[in-house]
PDB file of C-alpha atoms in Angstrom:
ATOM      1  CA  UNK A   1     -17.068  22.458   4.672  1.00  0.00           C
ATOM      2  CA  UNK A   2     -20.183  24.482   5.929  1.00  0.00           C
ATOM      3  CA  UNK A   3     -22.075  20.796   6.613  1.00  0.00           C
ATOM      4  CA  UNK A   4     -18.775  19.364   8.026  1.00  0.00           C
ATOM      5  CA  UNK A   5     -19.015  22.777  10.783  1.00  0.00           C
ATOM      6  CA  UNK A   6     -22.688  22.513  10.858  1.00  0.00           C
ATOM      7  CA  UNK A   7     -21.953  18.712  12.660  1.00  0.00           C
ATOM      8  CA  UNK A   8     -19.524  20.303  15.285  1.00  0.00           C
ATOM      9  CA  UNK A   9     -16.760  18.718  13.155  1.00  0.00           C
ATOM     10  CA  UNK A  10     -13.447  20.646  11.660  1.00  0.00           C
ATOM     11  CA  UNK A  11     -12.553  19.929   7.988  1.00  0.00           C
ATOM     12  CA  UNK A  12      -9.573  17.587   7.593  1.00  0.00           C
ATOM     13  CA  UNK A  13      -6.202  20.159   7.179  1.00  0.00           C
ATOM     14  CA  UNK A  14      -4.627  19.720   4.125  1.00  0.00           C
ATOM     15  CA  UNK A  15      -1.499  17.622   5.007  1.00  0.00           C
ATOM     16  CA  UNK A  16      -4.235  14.822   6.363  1.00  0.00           C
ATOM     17  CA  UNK A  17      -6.007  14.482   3.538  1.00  0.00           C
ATOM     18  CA  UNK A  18      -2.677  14.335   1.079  1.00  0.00           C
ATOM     19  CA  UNK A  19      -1.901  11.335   3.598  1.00  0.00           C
ATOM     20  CA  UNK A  20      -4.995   9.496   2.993  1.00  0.00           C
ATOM     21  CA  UNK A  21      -4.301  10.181  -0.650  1.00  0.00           C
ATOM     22  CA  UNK A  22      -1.047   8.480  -0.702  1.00  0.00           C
ATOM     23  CA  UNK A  23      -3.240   5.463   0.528  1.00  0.00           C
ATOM     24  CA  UNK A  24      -5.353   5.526  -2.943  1.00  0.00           C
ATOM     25  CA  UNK A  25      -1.783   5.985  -4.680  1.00  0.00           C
ATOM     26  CA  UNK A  26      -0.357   2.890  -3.023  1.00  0.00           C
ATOM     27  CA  UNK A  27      -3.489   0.546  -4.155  1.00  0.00           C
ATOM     28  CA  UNK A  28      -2.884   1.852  -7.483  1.00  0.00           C
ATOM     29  CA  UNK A  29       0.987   0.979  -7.454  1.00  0.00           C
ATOM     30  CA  UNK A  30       0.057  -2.704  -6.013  1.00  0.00           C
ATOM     31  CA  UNK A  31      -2.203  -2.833  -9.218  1.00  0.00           C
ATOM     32  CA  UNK A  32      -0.017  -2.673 -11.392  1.00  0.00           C
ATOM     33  CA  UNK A  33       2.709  -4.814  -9.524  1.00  0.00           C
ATOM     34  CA  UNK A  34      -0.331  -7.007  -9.673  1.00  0.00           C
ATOM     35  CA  UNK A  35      -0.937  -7.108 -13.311  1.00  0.00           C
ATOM     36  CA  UNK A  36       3.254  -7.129 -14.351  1.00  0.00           C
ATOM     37  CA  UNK A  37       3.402  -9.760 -11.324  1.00  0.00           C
ATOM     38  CA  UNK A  38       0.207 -12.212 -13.332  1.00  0.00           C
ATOM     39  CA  UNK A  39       1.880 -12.168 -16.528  1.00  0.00           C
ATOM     40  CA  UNK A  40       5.272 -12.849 -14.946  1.00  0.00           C
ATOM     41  CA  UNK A  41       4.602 -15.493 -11.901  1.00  0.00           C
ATOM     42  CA  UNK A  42       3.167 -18.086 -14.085  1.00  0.00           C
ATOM     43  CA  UNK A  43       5.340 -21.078 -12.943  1.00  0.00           C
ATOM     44  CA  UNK A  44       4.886 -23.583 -10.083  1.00  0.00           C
ATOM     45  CA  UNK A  45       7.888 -24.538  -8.244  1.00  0.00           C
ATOM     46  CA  UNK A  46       8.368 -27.849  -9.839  1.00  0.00           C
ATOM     47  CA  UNK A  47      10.207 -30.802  -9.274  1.00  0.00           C
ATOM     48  CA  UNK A  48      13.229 -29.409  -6.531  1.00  0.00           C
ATOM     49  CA  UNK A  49      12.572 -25.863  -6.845  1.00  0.00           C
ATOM     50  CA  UNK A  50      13.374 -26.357 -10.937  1.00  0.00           C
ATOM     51  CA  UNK A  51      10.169 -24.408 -12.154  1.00  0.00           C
ATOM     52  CA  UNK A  52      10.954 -21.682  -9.802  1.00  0.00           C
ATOM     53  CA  UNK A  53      14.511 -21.466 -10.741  1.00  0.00           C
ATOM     54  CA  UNK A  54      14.173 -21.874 -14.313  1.00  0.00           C
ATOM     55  CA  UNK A  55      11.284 -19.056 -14.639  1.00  0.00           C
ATOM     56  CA  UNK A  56      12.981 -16.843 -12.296  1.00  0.00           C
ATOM     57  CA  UNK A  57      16.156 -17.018 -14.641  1.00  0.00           C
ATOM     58  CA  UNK A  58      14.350 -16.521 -18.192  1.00  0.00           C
ATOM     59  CA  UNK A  59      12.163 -13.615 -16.925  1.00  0.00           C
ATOM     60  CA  UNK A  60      15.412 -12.310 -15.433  1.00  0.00           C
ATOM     61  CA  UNK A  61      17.115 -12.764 -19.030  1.00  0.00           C
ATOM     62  CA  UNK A  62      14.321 -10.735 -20.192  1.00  0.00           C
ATOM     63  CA  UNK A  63      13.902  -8.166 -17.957  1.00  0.00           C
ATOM     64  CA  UNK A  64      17.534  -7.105 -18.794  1.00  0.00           C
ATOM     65  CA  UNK A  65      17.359  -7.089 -22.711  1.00  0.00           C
ATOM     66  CA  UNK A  66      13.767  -5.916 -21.954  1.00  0.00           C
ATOM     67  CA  UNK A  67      12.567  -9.158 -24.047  1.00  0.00           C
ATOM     68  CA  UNK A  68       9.854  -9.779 -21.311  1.00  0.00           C
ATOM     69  CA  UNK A  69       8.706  -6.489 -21.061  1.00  0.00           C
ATOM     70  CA  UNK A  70       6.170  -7.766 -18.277  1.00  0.00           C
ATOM     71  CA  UNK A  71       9.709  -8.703 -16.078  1.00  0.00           C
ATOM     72  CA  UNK A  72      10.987  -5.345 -17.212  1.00  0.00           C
ATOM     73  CA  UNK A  73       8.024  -2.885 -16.021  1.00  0.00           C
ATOM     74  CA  UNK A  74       8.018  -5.602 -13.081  1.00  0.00           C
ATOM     75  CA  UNK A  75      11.778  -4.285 -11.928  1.00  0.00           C
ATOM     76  CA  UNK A  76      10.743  -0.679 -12.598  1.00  0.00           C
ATOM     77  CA  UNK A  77       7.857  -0.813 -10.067  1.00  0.00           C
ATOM     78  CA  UNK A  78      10.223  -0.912  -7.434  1.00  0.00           C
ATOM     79  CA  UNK A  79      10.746   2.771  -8.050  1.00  0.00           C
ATOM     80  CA  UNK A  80       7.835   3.518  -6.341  1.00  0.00           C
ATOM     81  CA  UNK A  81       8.188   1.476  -3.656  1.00  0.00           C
ATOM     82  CA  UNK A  82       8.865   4.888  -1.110  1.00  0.00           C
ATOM     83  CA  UNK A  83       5.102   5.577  -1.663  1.00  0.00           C
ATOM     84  CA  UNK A  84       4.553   1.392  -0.552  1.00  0.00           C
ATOM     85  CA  UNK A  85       6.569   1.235   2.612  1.00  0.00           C
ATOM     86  CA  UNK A  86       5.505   5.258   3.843  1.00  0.00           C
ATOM     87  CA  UNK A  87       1.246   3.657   3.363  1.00  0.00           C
ATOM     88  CA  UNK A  88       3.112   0.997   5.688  1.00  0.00           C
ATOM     89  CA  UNK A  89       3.759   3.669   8.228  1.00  0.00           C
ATOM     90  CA  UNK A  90       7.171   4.452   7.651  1.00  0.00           C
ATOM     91  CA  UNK A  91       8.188   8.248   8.266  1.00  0.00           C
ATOM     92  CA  UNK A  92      10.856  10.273   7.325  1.00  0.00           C
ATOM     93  CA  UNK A  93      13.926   9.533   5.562  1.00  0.00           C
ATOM     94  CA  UNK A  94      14.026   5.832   4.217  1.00  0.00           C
ATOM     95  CA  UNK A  95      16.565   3.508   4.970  1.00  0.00           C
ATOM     96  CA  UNK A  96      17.784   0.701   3.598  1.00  0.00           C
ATOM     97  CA  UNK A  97      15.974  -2.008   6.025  1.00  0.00           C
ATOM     98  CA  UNK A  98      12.989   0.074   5.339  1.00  0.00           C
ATOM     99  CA  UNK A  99      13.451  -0.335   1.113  1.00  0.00           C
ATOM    100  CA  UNK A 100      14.938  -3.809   1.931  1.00  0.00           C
ATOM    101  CA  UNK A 101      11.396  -4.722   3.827  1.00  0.00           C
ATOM    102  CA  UNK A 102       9.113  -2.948   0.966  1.00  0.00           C
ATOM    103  CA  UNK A 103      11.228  -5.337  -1.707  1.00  0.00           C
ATOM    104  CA  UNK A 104      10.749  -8.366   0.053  1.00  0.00           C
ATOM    105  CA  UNK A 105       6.801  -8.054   0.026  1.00  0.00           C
ATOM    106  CA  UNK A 106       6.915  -7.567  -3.897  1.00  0.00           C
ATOM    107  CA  UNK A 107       6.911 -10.720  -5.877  1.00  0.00           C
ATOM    108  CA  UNK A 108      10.354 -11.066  -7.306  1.00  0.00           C
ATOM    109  CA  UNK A 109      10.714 -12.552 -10.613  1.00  0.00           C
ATOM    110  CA  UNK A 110      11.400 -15.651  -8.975  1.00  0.00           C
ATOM    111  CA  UNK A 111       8.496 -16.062  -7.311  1.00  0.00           C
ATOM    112  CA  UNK A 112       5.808 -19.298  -8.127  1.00  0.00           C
ATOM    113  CA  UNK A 113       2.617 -18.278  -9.209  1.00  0.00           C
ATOM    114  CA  UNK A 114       1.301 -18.905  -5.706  1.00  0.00           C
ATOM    115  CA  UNK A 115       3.837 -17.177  -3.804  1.00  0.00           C
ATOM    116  CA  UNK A 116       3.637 -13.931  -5.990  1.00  0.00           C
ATOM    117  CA  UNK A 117      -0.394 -14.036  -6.208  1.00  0.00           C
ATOM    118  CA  UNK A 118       0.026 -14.657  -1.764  1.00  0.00           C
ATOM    119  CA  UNK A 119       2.221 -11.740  -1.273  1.00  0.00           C
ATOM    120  CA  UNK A 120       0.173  -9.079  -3.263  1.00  0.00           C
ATOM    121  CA  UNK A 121      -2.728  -9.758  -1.232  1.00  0.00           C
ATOM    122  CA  UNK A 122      -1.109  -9.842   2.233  1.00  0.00           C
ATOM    123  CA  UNK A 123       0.309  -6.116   0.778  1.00  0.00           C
ATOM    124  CA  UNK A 124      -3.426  -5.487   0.002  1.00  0.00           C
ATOM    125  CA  UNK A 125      -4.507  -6.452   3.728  1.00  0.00           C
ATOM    126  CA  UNK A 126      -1.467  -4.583   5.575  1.00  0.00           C
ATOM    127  CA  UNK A 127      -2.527  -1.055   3.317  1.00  0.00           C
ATOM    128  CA  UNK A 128      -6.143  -1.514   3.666  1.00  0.00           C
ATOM    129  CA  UNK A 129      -5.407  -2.313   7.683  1.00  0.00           C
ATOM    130  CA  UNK A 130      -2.931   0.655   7.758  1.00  0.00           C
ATOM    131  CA  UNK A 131      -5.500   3.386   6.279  1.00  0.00           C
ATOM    132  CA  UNK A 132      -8.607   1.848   8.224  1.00  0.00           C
ATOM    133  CA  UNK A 133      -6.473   2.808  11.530  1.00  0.00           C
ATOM    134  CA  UNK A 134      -5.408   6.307  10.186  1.00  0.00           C
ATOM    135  CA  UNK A 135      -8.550   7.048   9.546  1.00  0.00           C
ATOM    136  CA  UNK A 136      -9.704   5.843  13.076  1.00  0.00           C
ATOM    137  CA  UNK A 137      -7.167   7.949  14.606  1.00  0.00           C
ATOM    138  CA  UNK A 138      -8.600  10.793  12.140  1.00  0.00           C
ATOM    139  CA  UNK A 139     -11.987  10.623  13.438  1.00  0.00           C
ATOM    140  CA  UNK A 140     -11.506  10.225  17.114  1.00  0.00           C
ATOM    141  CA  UNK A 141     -12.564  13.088  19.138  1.00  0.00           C
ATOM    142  CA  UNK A 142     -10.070  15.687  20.536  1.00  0.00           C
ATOM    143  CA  UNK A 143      -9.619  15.378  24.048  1.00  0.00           C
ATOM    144  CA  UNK A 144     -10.353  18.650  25.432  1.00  0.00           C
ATOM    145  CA  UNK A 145      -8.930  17.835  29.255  1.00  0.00           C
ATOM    146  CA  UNK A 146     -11.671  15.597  30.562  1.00  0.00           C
ATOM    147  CA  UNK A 147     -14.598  17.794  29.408  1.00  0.00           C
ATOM    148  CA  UNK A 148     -16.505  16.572  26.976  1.00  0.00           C
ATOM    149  CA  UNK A 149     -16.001  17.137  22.558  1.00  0.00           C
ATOM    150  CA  UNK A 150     -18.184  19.994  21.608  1.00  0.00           C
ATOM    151  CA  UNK A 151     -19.321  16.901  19.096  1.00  0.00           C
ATOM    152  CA  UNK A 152     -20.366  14.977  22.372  1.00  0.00           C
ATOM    153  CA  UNK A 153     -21.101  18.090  24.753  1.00  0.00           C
ATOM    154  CA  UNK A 154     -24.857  16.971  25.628  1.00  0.00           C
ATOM    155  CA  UNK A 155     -27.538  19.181  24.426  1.00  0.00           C
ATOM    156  CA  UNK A 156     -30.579  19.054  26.752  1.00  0.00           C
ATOM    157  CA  UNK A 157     -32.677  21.706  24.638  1.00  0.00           C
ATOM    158  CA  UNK A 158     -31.611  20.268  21.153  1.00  0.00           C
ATOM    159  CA  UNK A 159     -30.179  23.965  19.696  1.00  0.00           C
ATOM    160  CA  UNK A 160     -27.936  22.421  18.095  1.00  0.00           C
TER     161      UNK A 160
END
């Protein structure tokens, strides 16, 4: 704190750094969606759609009687999809086109290997492009009603 002050900066408050944390939270999450999501999108879409719809249906099968337990932890991760969709900027209370949109950017069990391996890393991009701006808005200087930041006051004599 004392060289963050020493800069003419303020510390982050509490509630802004737990945000920024939720962003580390999230990437973890979309890991392991990620590594359920390899061992369970293995299938092209075949001949028709018949890969798709046969894969989609046996890791379905065993995601129920929790024979696939890669299709099984794969359903589960959807219980932490509020932590997903809020590093999307959602706020407040959820609703159900906000959990509907979080759902539909996790691979379903139906999902070719291409489509599944496609939407995990346009959920990697949105996160990463979500915290990059919070943590532009983070570091932008207070406006201080058309004077200048202390942190770009000019400083003829250098005393600071």
């Amino acid at each position: 704190k004392g060289e963050v002050a020493g800069k003419g900066l303020s510390a982050l408050p509490q509630a802004q750094r737990a945000n920024l944390s939720a962003f580390d939270q999230t990437v973890n999450i979309i890991n392991d969606i990620d590594k359920y999501s390899k061992k369970v999108n293995t299938f092209e879409a075949g001949p028709a759609g018949m890969g798709r719809l046969g894969g989609g249906i046996a890791n379905t099968f065993g995601s129920i009687t929790q024979t696939n337990k890669d299709a099984a932890m794969l359903d589960t991760k959807k219980g932490e999809l509020s932590n997903v969709i809020r590093a999307m900027g959602e706020v407040g209370t959820l609703n159900e086109g906000d959990v509907a949109r979080g759902i539909a950017l996790i691979p379903s069990k139906f999902d070719t290997k291409e489509v599944a391996n496609k939407k995990i890393s346009d959920l990697r991009q949105l996160i990463a492009n979500n915290k990059a701006a919070r943590m532009q808005s983070l570091t932008q200087p207070v406006s201080t009603g058309g004077q200048p930041s202390p942190v770009n006051k000019p400083d003829p004599l250098g005393l600071r």
